CSV table of C-alpha atoms and ligand atoms in Angstrom, one decimal:
chain,number,residue,atom,x,y,z
A,297,MET,CA,31.1,126.7,66.8
A,298,PRO,CA,31.6,123.5,68.8
A,299,VAL,CA,32.6,120.4,66.9
A,300,PRO,CA,29.7,117.8,66.8
A,301,LEU,CA,30.5,114.6,68.6
A,302,GLU,CA,29.7,111.2,67.1
A,303,ILE,CA,30.3,108.0,69.2
A,304,VAL,CA,31.1,104.6,67.8
A,305,ILE,CA,30.5,101.7,70.2
A,306,LEU,CA,32.1,98.4,69.2
A,307,ALA,CA,29.9,95.5,70.1
A,308,ALA,CA,30.4,92.9,67.4
A,309,GLY,CA,32.7,90.5,69.3
A,310,LEU,CA,31.6,87.0,69.9
A,311,GLY,CA,32.6,86.6,73.5
A,312,LYS,CA,33.7,83.0,73.0
A,313,ARG,CA,34.9,82.7,76.6
A,314,MET,CA,31.5,83.5,78.0
A,315,TYR,CA,30.3,80.0,76.8
A,316,SER,CA,26.8,81.4,76.2
A,317,ASP,CA,24.2,81.7,73.5
A,318,THR,CA,23.6,85.3,74.7
A,319,PRO,CA,25.7,87.9,72.9
A,320,LYS,CA,28.4,89.2,75.2
A,321,VAL,CA,27.1,92.8,75.4
A,322,LEU,CA,23.7,91.6,76.6
A,323,HIS,CA,25.0,89.9,79.7
A,324,GLN,CA,23.9,91.9,82.7
A,325,LEU,CA,25.8,94.0,85.1
A,326,ALA,CA,23.7,95.4,88.0
A,327,GLY,CA,20.5,94.3,86.2
A,328,ARG,CA,21.2,96.0,82.9
A,329,PRO,CA,23.0,94.7,79.7
A,330,LEU,CA,26.7,95.7,79.5
A,331,LEU,CA,25.9,97.7,76.4
A,332,ALA,CA,23.2,99.7,78.2
A,333,HIS,CA,25.8,100.9,80.7
A,334,VAL,CA,28.0,102.1,77.8
A,335,LEU,CA,25.1,103.7,76.0
A,336,ALA,CA,24.2,105.6,79.2
A,337,SER,CA,27.8,107.0,79.5
A,338,ALA,CA,27.7,107.8,75.7
A,339,GLN,CA,24.3,109.6,75.9
A,340,ALA,CA,25.6,111.7,78.9
A,341,LEU,CA,28.1,113.3,76.5
A,342,GLN,CA,25.2,114.6,74.3
A,343,PRO,CA,26.6,113.3,71.0
A,344,THR,CA,24.8,114.0,67.7
A,345,VAL,CA,24.8,110.3,66.9
A,346,VAL,CA,25.7,107.1,68.6
A,347,HIS,CA,26.7,104.3,66.2
A,348,VAL,CA,26.6,100.8,67.5
A,349,VAL,CA,28.6,98.2,65.5
A,350,TYR,CA,27.0,94.9,66.0
A,351,GLY,CA,27.7,91.4,64.7
A,352,HIS,CA,27.3,88.2,66.6
A,353,GLY,CA,23.7,87.8,67.8
A,354,GLY,CA,22.9,91.1,66.2
A,355,GLU,CA,19.2,90.7,66.0
A,356,GLN,CA,19.0,89.9,69.7
A,357,VAL,CA,21.1,92.9,70.5
A,358,ARG,CA,19.0,95.2,68.4
A,359,LYS,CA,15.7,93.8,69.8
A,360,ASN,CA,16.9,94.0,73.4
A,361,LEU,CA,17.9,97.7,73.1
A,362,ALA,CA,15.2,98.7,70.6
A,363,ALA,CA,14.3,101.7,72.7
A,364,ALA,CA,17.8,103.2,72.5
A,365,LYS,CA,18.3,106.0,70.0
A,366,VAL,CA,21.2,104.6,68.1
A,367,ASN,CA,22.3,104.1,64.5
A,368,TRP,CA,22.9,100.3,64.1
A,369,VAL,CA,25.8,99.4,61.9
A,370,GLN,CA,26.4,95.8,61.0
A,371,GLN,CA,29.9,94.2,60.9
A,372,ALA,CA,29.1,90.9,59.3
A,373,GLU,CA,32.5,89.4,59.8
A,374,GLN,CA,34.8,90.4,62.7
A,375,LYS,CA,38.0,91.4,61.0
A,376,GLY,CA,39.4,93.5,63.8
A,377,THR,CA,38.8,96.7,65.7
A,378,GLY,CA,39.9,99.0,62.8
A,379,HIS,CA,37.6,97.2,60.5
A,380,ALA,CA,34.8,97.5,63.0
A,381,VAL,CA,35.1,101.3,63.3
A,382,ALA,CA,35.5,101.6,59.6
A,383,GLN,CA,32.0,100.1,59.1
A,384,ALA,CA,30.4,103.1,60.8
A,385,MET,CA,32.5,105.7,58.9
A,386,PRO,CA,30.3,106.1,55.8
A,387,GLN,CA,27.6,107.4,58.1
A,388,VAL,CA,29.8,109.8,60.2
A,389,ALA,CA,29.9,113.5,59.2
A,390,ASP,CA,33.3,114.7,58.1
A,391,ALA,CA,33.2,117.6,60.5
A,392,ALA,CA,32.6,115.4,63.6
A,393,LEU,CA,34.9,114.4,66.4
A,394,VAL,CA,34.7,110.6,66.7
A,395,LEU,CA,34.9,108.9,70.1
A,396,VAL,CA,35.4,105.1,70.2
A,397,LEU,CA,33.8,103.1,73.1
A,398,TYR,CA,33.4,99.4,73.8
A,399,GLY,CA,30.2,97.5,74.5
A,400,ASP,CA,32.0,95.2,76.9
A,401,VAL,CA,33.8,97.8,78.9
A,402,PRO,CA,30.9,99.0,81.1
A,403,LEU,CA,32.4,101.0,83.9
A,404,ILE,CA,33.9,103.9,81.9
A,405,ARG,CA,33.0,107.2,83.5
A,406,THR,CA,31.5,110.2,81.8
A,407,GLU,CA,34.1,112.5,83.4
A,408,THR,CA,36.9,110.5,82.0
A,409,LEU,CA,35.4,110.6,78.5
A,410,GLN,CA,34.8,114.4,78.9
A,411,ASN,CA,38.5,114.8,79.8
A,412,LEU,CA,39.5,112.7,76.8
A,413,ILE,CA,37.3,114.6,74.3
A,414,ALA,CA,38.4,117.9,75.7
A,415,CYS,CA,42.0,117.3,74.6
A,416,ALA,CA,41.1,116.0,71.1
A,417,GLY,CA,41.2,118.5,68.1
A,418,ASP,CA,41.8,119.1,64.5
A,419,LYS,CA,45.5,118.1,64.8
A,420,THR,CA,45.3,116.1,68.1
A,421,LEU,CA,44.2,112.5,68.6
A,422,ALA,CA,43.2,111.8,72.2
A,423,LEU,CA,44.1,108.4,73.7
A,424,LEU,CA,43.2,107.0,77.1
A,425,THR,CA,46.1,105.0,78.5
A,426,ALA,CA,46.8,103.3,81.8
A,427,GLU,CA,49.8,102.2,83.8
A,428,LEU,CA,49.3,98.6,84.8
A,429,PRO,CA,51.6,96.5,87.2
A,430,ASP,CA,50.9,93.6,84.9
A,431,PRO,CA,50.1,94.8,81.3
A,432,GLY,CA,48.9,91.3,80.3
A,433,SER,CA,47.5,91.1,76.8
A,434,TYR,CA,46.9,94.8,76.4
A,435,GLY,CA,48.4,96.8,73.5
A,436,ARG,CA,51.6,98.6,74.6
A,437,ILE,CA,52.1,102.3,74.3
A,438,ILE,CA,55.4,103.1,72.6
A,439,ARG,CA,56.9,106.6,73.2
A,440,ASP,CA,59.8,108.2,71.5
A,441,ALA,CA,62.9,109.7,73.2
A,442,ALA,CA,61.0,113.0,73.8
A,443,GLY,CA,58.2,111.1,75.6
A,444,GLN,CA,55.7,111.5,72.7
A,445,VAL,CA,53.5,108.5,71.8
A,446,SER,CA,54.7,107.2,68.5
A,447,ARG,CA,52.7,104.0,68.0
A,448,ILE,CA,50.9,101.1,69.7
A,449,VAL,CA,52.1,97.6,69.5
A,450,GLU,CA,49.7,94.6,70.2
A,451,ARG,CA,51.0,92.1,72.7
A,452,LYS,CA,51.2,89.4,70.1
A,453,ASP,CA,53.3,91.6,67.8
A,454,ALA,CA,55.5,93.0,70.5
A,455,SER,CA,59.3,92.4,71.0
A,456,ALA,CA,60.5,91.4,74.4
A,457,ALA,CA,61.5,95.0,75.1
A,458,GLU,CA,58.1,96.3,74.0
A,459,ALA,CA,56.2,93.7,76.0
A,460,ALA,CA,57.9,95.0,79.1
A,461,VAL,CA,56.2,98.4,78.7
A,462,ARG,CA,53.6,98.9,81.4
A,463,GLU,CA,51.7,101.8,79.8
A,464,VAL,CA,48.8,100.2,77.9
A,465,ASN,CA,46.2,101.1,75.4
A,466,THR,CA,42.7,101.1,76.9
A,467,GLY,CA,41.2,101.3,73.4
A,468,PHE,CA,39.3,104.5,74.2
A,469,MET,CA,40.2,107.3,71.8
A,470,ALA,CA,38.9,110.4,70.1
A,471,ALA,CA,39.9,111.7,66.7
A,472,PRO,CA,38.6,114.1,64.0
A,473,ALA,CA,36.4,112.1,61.5
A,474,ILE,CA,37.9,113.4,58.4
A,475,ARG,CA,41.4,112.1,59.3
A,476,LEU,CA,40.1,108.9,60.9
A,477,LYS,CA,38.3,107.9,57.7
A,478,LYS,CA,41.5,108.3,55.7
A,479,TRP,CA,43.6,106.3,58.3
A,480,LEU,CA,41.1,103.5,58.5
A,481,ALA,CA,41.0,103.1,54.8
A,482,ALA,CA,44.7,102.7,54.8
A,483,LEU,CA,44.9,99.9,57.4
A,484,ARG,CA,46.5,96.6,56.5
A,485,ASN,CA,46.2,93.3,58.2
A,486,ASN,CA,49.7,92.0,57.9
A,487,ASN,CA,50.2,91.3,61.6
A,488,ALA,CA,50.2,88.4,64.1
A,489,GLN,CA,46.4,88.1,64.2
A,490,GLY,CA,45.6,88.9,60.5
A,491,GLU,CA,43.3,91.7,61.7
A,492,TYR,CA,42.7,95.3,60.9
A,493,TYR,CA,44.0,97.0,64.1
A,494,LEU,CA,42.5,100.3,65.1
A,495,THR,CA,45.7,100.8,67.0
A,496,ASP,CA,47.7,101.1,63.8
A,497,ILE,CA,46.2,104.6,63.2
A,498,ILE,CA,48.4,106.0,65.9
A,499,ALA,CA,51.6,105.7,63.8
A,500,MET,CA,49.7,107.1,60.8
A,501,ALA,CA,48.6,110.1,62.8
A,502,VAL,CA,52.1,110.7,64.1
A,503,ALA,CA,53.5,110.5,60.5
A,504,GLU,CA,51.0,113.1,59.5
A,505,GLY,CA,52.1,115.5,62.2
A,506,VAL,CA,49.1,114.9,64.4
A,507,THR,CA,49.8,115.0,68.2
A,508,ILE,CA,48.8,112.1,70.4
A,509,ALA,CA,47.5,113.5,73.7
A,510,THR,CA,47.1,111.0,76.4
A,511,ARG,CA,44.8,111.0,79.5
A,512,VAL,CA,44.3,108.4,82.2
A,513,PRO,CA,41.1,107.2,83.9
A,514,GLN,CA,40.4,108.1,87.5
A,515,ASP,CA,39.9,104.5,88.4
A,516,LEU,CA,41.4,101.4,86.7
A,517,SER,CA,38.1,99.6,86.8
A,518,GLU,CA,36.9,102.0,84.2
A,519,ILE,CA,39.0,100.3,81.5
A,520,PHE,CA,38.3,96.6,82.5
A,521,GLY,CA,36.5,94.6,79.8
A,522,VAL,CA,34.3,91.5,80.2
A,523,ASN,CA,35.6,88.4,78.5
A,524,SER,CA,34.4,85.7,80.9
A,525,LYS,CA,31.9,85.0,83.6
A,526,GLN,CA,34.7,85.5,86.1
A,527,GLU,CA,35.4,89.0,84.8
A,528,LEU,CA,31.7,89.7,84.7
A,529,ALA,CA,31.3,88.8,88.4
A,530,GLN,CA,34.4,90.9,89.3
A,531,LEU,CA,33.0,94.0,87.6
A,532,GLU,CA,29.6,93.4,89.2
A,533,ARG,CA,31.3,93.4,92.7
A,534,ILE,CA,33.4,96.5,91.8
A,535,HIS,CA,30.3,98.3,90.6
A,536,GLN,CA,28.3,97.3,93.7
A,537,GLN,CA,31.1,98.4,96.0
A,538,GLN,CA,31.2,101.8,94.2
A,539,GLN,CA,27.4,102.2,94.7
A,540,ALA,CA,27.7,101.2,98.3
A,541,GLN,CA,30.5,103.7,99.0
A,542,GLN,CA,28.5,106.4,97.3
A,543,LEU,CA,25.4,105.8,99.4
A,544,MET,CA,27.5,105.6,102.6
A,545,SER,CA,29.2,108.9,101.7
A,546,GLN,CA,25.7,110.4,101.6
A,547,GLY,CA,25.0,109.1,105.1
A,548,VAL,CA,23.2,105.8,104.4
A,549,THR,CA,24.0,103.1,107.0
A,550,LEU,CA,24.8,99.7,105.3
A,551,ARG,CA,25.3,96.9,107.8
A,552,ASP,CA,27.6,95.3,105.3
A,553,PRO,CA,28.4,97.0,102.0
A,554,ALA,CA,29.6,93.7,100.5
A,555,ARG,CA,26.1,92.1,101.0
A,556,PHE,CA,24.0,94.7,99.3
A,557,ASP,CA,23.0,95.0,95.6
A,558,VAL,CA,21.5,97.9,93.7
A,559,ARG,CA,20.3,96.8,90.2
A,560,GLY,CA,18.9,100.1,89.2
A,561,GLU,CA,18.6,103.4,91.0
A,562,LEU,CA,18.3,103.8,94.8
A,563,THR,CA,17.7,107.1,96.4
A,564,CYS,CA,17.7,107.5,100.2
A,565,GLY,CA,16.7,110.1,102.7
A,566,ARG,CA,18.5,110.8,106.0
A,567,ASP,CA,19.4,108.1,108.5
A,568,VAL,CA,18.3,105.2,106.4
A,569,VAL,CA,19.6,101.8,107.7
A,570,ILE,CA,19.9,98.8,105.4
A,571,ASP,CA,20.7,95.4,106.8
A,572,VAL,CA,22.4,92.6,104.9
A,573,ASN,CA,21.3,90.8,101.7
A,574,VAL,CA,18.9,93.4,100.4
A,575,ILE,CA,18.4,93.7,96.6
A,576,PHE,CA,17.0,96.8,95.1
A,577,GLU,CA,15.8,96.6,91.6
A,578,GLY,CA,14.5,99.3,89.2
A,579,LYS,CA,13.7,102.7,90.8
A,580,VAL,CA,13.5,102.6,94.5
A,581,SER,CA,13.3,105.6,96.9
A,582,LEU,CA,13.5,105.3,100.7
A,583,GLY,CA,12.3,108.2,102.9
A,584,ASP,CA,14.1,109.5,106.0
A,585,ARG,CA,14.8,107.0,108.8
A,586,VAL,CA,13.5,104.0,106.8
A,587,GLN,CA,14.9,100.7,108.1
A,588,VAL,CA,15.2,97.7,105.8
A,589,GLY,CA,15.8,94.4,107.5
A,590,PRO,CA,17.9,91.5,106.1
A,591,ASN,CA,16.9,89.5,103.0
A,592,ASN,CA,14.5,91.9,101.3
A,593,VAL,CA,13.9,92.3,97.6
A,594,ILE,CA,12.5,95.7,96.7
A,595,ARG,CA,11.7,96.5,93.1
A,596,ASP,CA,10.3,99.8,91.8
A,597,CYS,CA,8.9,101.1,95.1
A,598,SER,CA,8.8,104.3,97.0
A,599,VAL,CA,8.8,103.9,100.8
A,600,GLY,CA,7.7,106.7,103.1
A,601,SER,CA,9.8,108.0,106.0
A,602,ASP,CA,10.0,106.0,109.3
A,603,THR,CA,8.7,102.8,107.7
A,604,VAL,CA,10.3,99.6,108.9
A,605,ILE,CA,10.6,96.7,106.5
A,606,HIS,CA,11.2,93.5,108.6
A,607,PRO,CA,13.2,90.6,107.2
A,608,ASN,CA,12.3,88.4,104.2
A,609,CYS,CA,9.8,90.5,102.2
A,610,VAL,CA,9.3,90.9,98.5
A,611,LEU,CA,7.9,94.3,97.4
A,612,GLU,CA,7.2,95.3,93.8
A,613,GLN,CA,5.7,98.4,92.2
A,614,ALA,CA,4.2,99.7,95.4
A,615,ILE,CA,3.9,103.0,97.1
A,616,ILE,CA,4.4,102.5,100.8
A,617,GLY,CA,3.4,105.3,103.1
A,618,ALA,CA,5.1,106.8,106.1
A,619,ASP,CA,5.6,104.9,109.4
A,620,CYS,CA,4.4,101.5,108.0
A,621,ARG,CA,5.4,98.1,109.4
A,622,ILE,CA,5.9,95.5,106.7
A,623,GLY,CA,6.7,91.8,107.2
A,624,PRO,CA,8.5,89.7,108.2
A,625,PHE,CA,7.6,87.5,105.3
A,626,ALA,CA,5.2,89.9,103.5
A,627,ARG,CA,4.6,90.1,99.8
A,628,ILE,CA,3.5,93.3,98.3
A,629,ARG,CA,2.6,93.1,94.6
A,630,PRO,CA,2.2,95.7,91.9
A,631,GLU,CA,-0.3,98.6,92.1
A,632,THR,CA,-0.5,98.5,95.8
A,633,LYS,CA,-0.7,101.8,97.7
A,634,LEU,CA,-0.4,101.8,101.5
A,635,ALA,CA,-1.2,105.0,103.3
A,636,ALA,CA,0.6,106.0,106.5
A,637,HIS,CA,0.8,103.8,109.7
A,638,VAL,CA,-0.3,100.6,107.9
A,639,HIS,CA,0.8,97.2,109.2
A,640,VAL,CA,1.2,94.3,106.8
A,641,GLY,CA,2.5,91.4,108.7
A,642,ASN,CA,3.7,87.9,108.2
A,643,PHE,CA,2.5,85.7,105.3
A,644,VAL,CA,0.3,88.5,104.0
A,645,GLU,CA,0.0,89.1,100.3
A,646,VAL,CA,-1.4,92.4,99.0
A,647,LYS,CA,-2.0,93.0,95.3
A,648,LYS,CA,-3.5,96.0,93.4
A,649,SER,CA,-5.1,97.4,96.5
A,650,GLU,CA,-5.2,100.7,98.3
A,651,VAL,CA,-5.1,100.6,102.1
A,652,GLY,CA,-6.1,103.6,104.2
A,653,GLU,CA,-4.2,105.1,107.1
A,654,GLY,CA,-3.7,103.1,110.3
A,655,SER,CA,-5.2,99.8,108.9
A,656,LYS,CA,-3.7,96.5,109.9
A,657,MET,CA,-3.5,93.1,108.4
A,658,ASN,CA,-1.0,91.2,110.5
A,659,HIS,CA,-1.2,87.6,109.7
A,660,LEU,CA,-1.8,85.1,106.8
A,661,SER,CA,-4.1,87.1,104.5
A,662,TYR,CA,-4.6,87.7,100.8
A,663,ILE,CA,-5.9,91.1,99.9
A,664,GLY,CA,-6.3,91.6,96.2
A,665,ASP,CA,-8.2,94.1,94.0
A,666,THR,CA,-9.4,95.7,97.2
A,667,SER,CA,-9.9,99.2,98.6
A,668,VAL,CA,-9.4,99.2,102.3
A,669,GLY,CA,-10.5,102.3,104.3
A,670,ARG,CA,-8.8,103.8,107.4
A,671,ASP,CA,-8.3,102.0,110.8
A,672,VAL,CA,-9.5,98.7,109.4
A,673,ASN,CA,-8.5,95.5,111.2
A,674,ILE,CA,-8.2,92.5,109.0
A,675,GLY,CA,-8.2,89.3,111.0
A,676,ALA,CA,-5.8,86.4,110.5
A,677,GLY,CA,-6.5,84.2,107.5
A,678,THR,CA,-8.9,86.6,105.8
A,679,ILE,CA,-9.1,86.2,102.0
A,680,THR,CA,-10.6,88.4,99.4
A,681,CYS,CA,-11.9,86.0,96.8
A,682,ASN,CA,-11.2,88.3,93.8
A,683,TYR,CA,-11.2,85.7,91.0
A,684,ASP,CA,-14.3,83.8,89.9
A,685,GLY,CA,-12.3,81.6,87.5
A,686,ALA,CA,-12.8,84.0,84.6
A,687,ASN,CA,-12.7,87.6,85.9
A,688,LYS,CA,-11.3,89.6,88.7
A,689,HIS,CA,-13.7,91.6,90.9
A,690,ARG,CA,-13.2,94.3,93.6
A,691,THR,CA,-13.8,94.3,97.3
A,692,VAL,CA,-14.5,97.6,99.0
A,693,ILE,CA,-14.0,97.7,102.8
A,694,GLY,CA,-15.1,100.9,104.5
A,695,ASP,CA,-13.3,102.8,107.4
A,696,ASN,CA,-13.2,101.3,110.8
A,697,VAL,CA,-14.3,97.8,109.7
A,698,PHE,CA,-13.3,94.8,111.8
A,699,VAL,CA,-13.0,91.6,109.9
A,700,GLY,CA,-12.8,88.5,112.1
A,701,SER,CA,-10.3,85.7,111.5
A,702,ASN,CA,-10.6,83.4,108.5
A,703,ALA,CA,-13.3,85.3,106.7
A,704,ALA,CA,-13.8,84.9,102.9
A,705,LEU,CA,-15.0,88.1,101.2
A,706,VAL,CA,-16.3,87.0,97.9
A,707,ALA,CA,-16.0,89.9,95.4
A,708,PRO,CA,-17.6,91.9,94.1
A,709,VAL,CA,-18.6,92.8,97.6
A,710,THR,CA,-18.8,95.9,99.9
A,711,ILE,CA,-18.3,96.0,103.6
A,712,GLY,CA,-19.9,99.2,105.0
A,713,ALA,CA,-18.0,101.6,107.3
A,714,GLY,CA,-17.8,100.4,110.9
A,715,ALA,CA,-19.1,96.9,110.1
A,716,THR,CA,-17.9,93.9,112.0
A,717,ILE,CA,-17.6,90.6,110.2
A,718,GLY,CA,-17.8,87.5,112.3
A,719,ALA,CA,-14.9,85.0,112.2
A,720,GLY,CA,-15.1,82.2,109.7
A,721,SER,CA,-17.8,84.0,107.6
A,722,VAL,CA,-18.2,83.7,103.9
A,723,ILE,CA,-19.5,87.1,102.8
A,724,THR,CA,-21.2,87.2,99.4
A,725,LYS,CA,-23.5,90.1,99.8
A,726,ALA,CA,-23.0,93.7,100.9
A,727,ALA,CA,-22.5,93.9,104.7
A,728,PRO,CA,-24.3,97.0,106.1
A,729,ALA,CA,-22.3,99.8,107.8
A,730,GLY,CA,-22.1,99.6,111.6
A,731,GLU,CA,-23.7,96.2,112.0
A,732,LEU,CA,-22.3,92.7,112.8
A,733,THR,CA,-22.7,90.4,109.9
A,734,LEU,CA,-21.8,86.8,110.0
A,735,THR,CA,-22.5,83.5,108.2
A,736,ARG,CA,-22.1,80.7,110.6
A,737,ALA,CA,-23.7,77.3,111.2
A,738,PRO,CA,-24.9,77.2,114.8
A,739,GLN,CA,-22.7,75.3,117.2
A,740,VAL,CA,-24.2,72.1,118.6
A,741,THR,CA,-23.1,69.7,121.2
A,742,LYS,CA,-24.2,66.0,121.2
A,743,PRO,CA,-24.3,65.0,124.8
A,744,GLY,CA,-22.9,61.5,125.5
A,745,TRP,CA,-21.7,60.9,121.9
A,746,LYS,CA,-18.9,58.3,121.7
A,747,ARG,CA,-16.1,58.0,119.2
A,748,PRO,CA,-16.3,54.9,117.1
A,749,LEU,CA,-13.9,52.1,118.3
A,750,LYS,CA,-11.6,50.0,116.1
A,751,LYS,CA,-13.2,46.7,115.0
A,752,ASN,CA,-11.4,43.6,116.7
A,753,LYS,CA,-9.5,42.0,113.8
A,754,ASP,CA,-8.9,38.7,115.6
A,755,LYS,CA,-12.5,37.6,115.3
B,45,UD1,C1,42.1,95.8,71.9
B,45,UD1,C2,43.3,96.7,71.4
B,45,UD1,C3,44.4,96.7,72.5
B,45,UD1,C4,43.8,97.2,73.8
B,45,UD1,C5,42.6,96.3,74.2
B,45,UD1,C6,41.9,96.9,75.4
B,45,UD1,C7,43.3,96.6,69.0
B,45,UD1,C8,43.9,96.0,67.8
B,45,UD1,N1,43.8,96.2,70.2
B,45,UD1,O1,42.7,94.5,71.9
B,45,UD1,O2,45.4,97.5,72.1
B,45,UD1,O3,44.8,97.1,74.8
B,45,UD1,O4,41.7,96.3,73.1
B,45,UD1,O5,40.9,96.1,75.8
B,45,UD1,O6,42.4,97.4,68.9
B,45,UD1,N2,35.4,94.1,68.1
B,45,UD1,C9,34.5,94.3,67.1
B,45,UD1,N3,34.7,93.8,65.9
B,45,UD1,C10,35.9,93.2,65.6
B,45,UD1,C11,36.9,93.1,66.6
B,45,UD1,C12,36.6,93.5,67.9
B,45,UD1,O7,33.4,94.8,67.4
B,45,UD1,O8,36.1,92.8,64.4
B,45,UD1,C13,35.1,94.6,69.5
B,45,UD1,C14,35.0,93.5,70.5
B,45,UD1,O9,33.7,93.0,70.6
B,45,UD1,C15,35.5,94.2,71.8
B,45,UD1,C16,36.5,95.3,71.2
B,45,UD1,O10,36.1,95.5,69.9
B,45,UD1,O11,34.5,94.9,72.4
B,45,UD1,C17,37.9,94.9,71.4
B,45,UD1,O12,38.2,93.8,70.7
B,45,UD1,P1,39.2,92.7,71.2
B,45,UD1,O13,39.3,91.6,70.2
B,45,UD1,O14,38.8,92.2,72.5
B,45,UD1,O15,40.5,93.5,71.2
B,45,UD1,P2,41.8,93.2,72.1
B,45,UD1,O16,42.5,92.1,71.4
B,45,UD1,O17,41.4,93.0,73.5
B,46,CA,CA1,39.4,92.5,74.8
């Protein structure tokens, strides 16, 4: 029978050096709270329970991650990492294997954790360590003459010889719950920081004849924590670089992987080209041969193959068909659906509208709450007047309609298939199919009319 896994995530720390009213674990990396990244790695291991130990700003943390299936454990006072893990223990099954993670160490990989868990057992504590050129303030791994780990010493408690050790404690460990409970209960805080150190359980385990098995991460960034805005920015860049490398290894062309951000999930077809300064948020999919120009923001959209998104557009919650031309300077708002071969040009805003195949709106328009048929041409400056000051109304434009420039279509209104609307018209009633409809004051010329002259002020 496989041993059930329970995960304890420590997230109670204050994050003093963030100088922020937001709890540290809620600061965002790639558009998601740090803690959400750790939770995702935790869930991927399919544990029976994830316990999150919260403290500072606890209500905010719980509210922000209310959708997460976790057991919230409060640590009212931060008395050290050992004390923090101990808070969760009454709710952990004796038969479980416990894995300890950190809410502010977001880049830990699932494979690394799998490797760690795989070597933990009844009589084995698994510890993730790393060799650092500059071990800084990390806890030092002390090994005996035979090379076995005997204990961990915190930097502040270390002798000069111990401080010189470059193998450090990453904090990640896995141990059988039944033993862990006993060790945690025996912790004392007679050390340099007056804290209950989780790291002190290592010497206790060794004394009990438990083996300490060590593993290392694939990449050092996996063990980096966030304690300041500088570190947050560093991890953001590392994470973005990794995402960029991943996409390029799948064949995506990035004009500059350093000027590219994915804050969510981006999936790309073949031969996609992405220019500089593009931000993808939420879930975005790009079909084959899609080209995204510079300075675009694309959030929760799917884009059909061969579509070109010119520079400086903002697209949100839209389904864009194949072979469309968007922008430059277009704004596509939620609940918009463009069929294939649609053109949405500069300074055009489209909201909550469906646009049929081959239709074009190339300049300076607002199309909202509208259904546009196929092969429609919307002239420059056309506005659907969808709002009467209290309610929104729909505009329906049939196939093959031609709307002249600067028309105002006052919804609710229908333009029949094949109709032509004269430039400058204000259309308030249904325009019949196949006919020319226009509202226009007749053009007059006043022969011989003279412009008024300025009065002579000297008189
Ligand atoms: C800890 C380790 C150290 C290791 C380092 C890796 C101990 C005693 N030391 O040191 O060996 O090299 O992590 O980064 O474990 N936390 C709580 N409640 C508390 C105290 C801490 O939830 O009462 C959380 C913090 O929010 C943080 C994590 O535990 O996420 C680590 O705490 P921190 O104080 O940063 O430990 P370090 O001194 O860095
Ligand atoms: Ca730390």
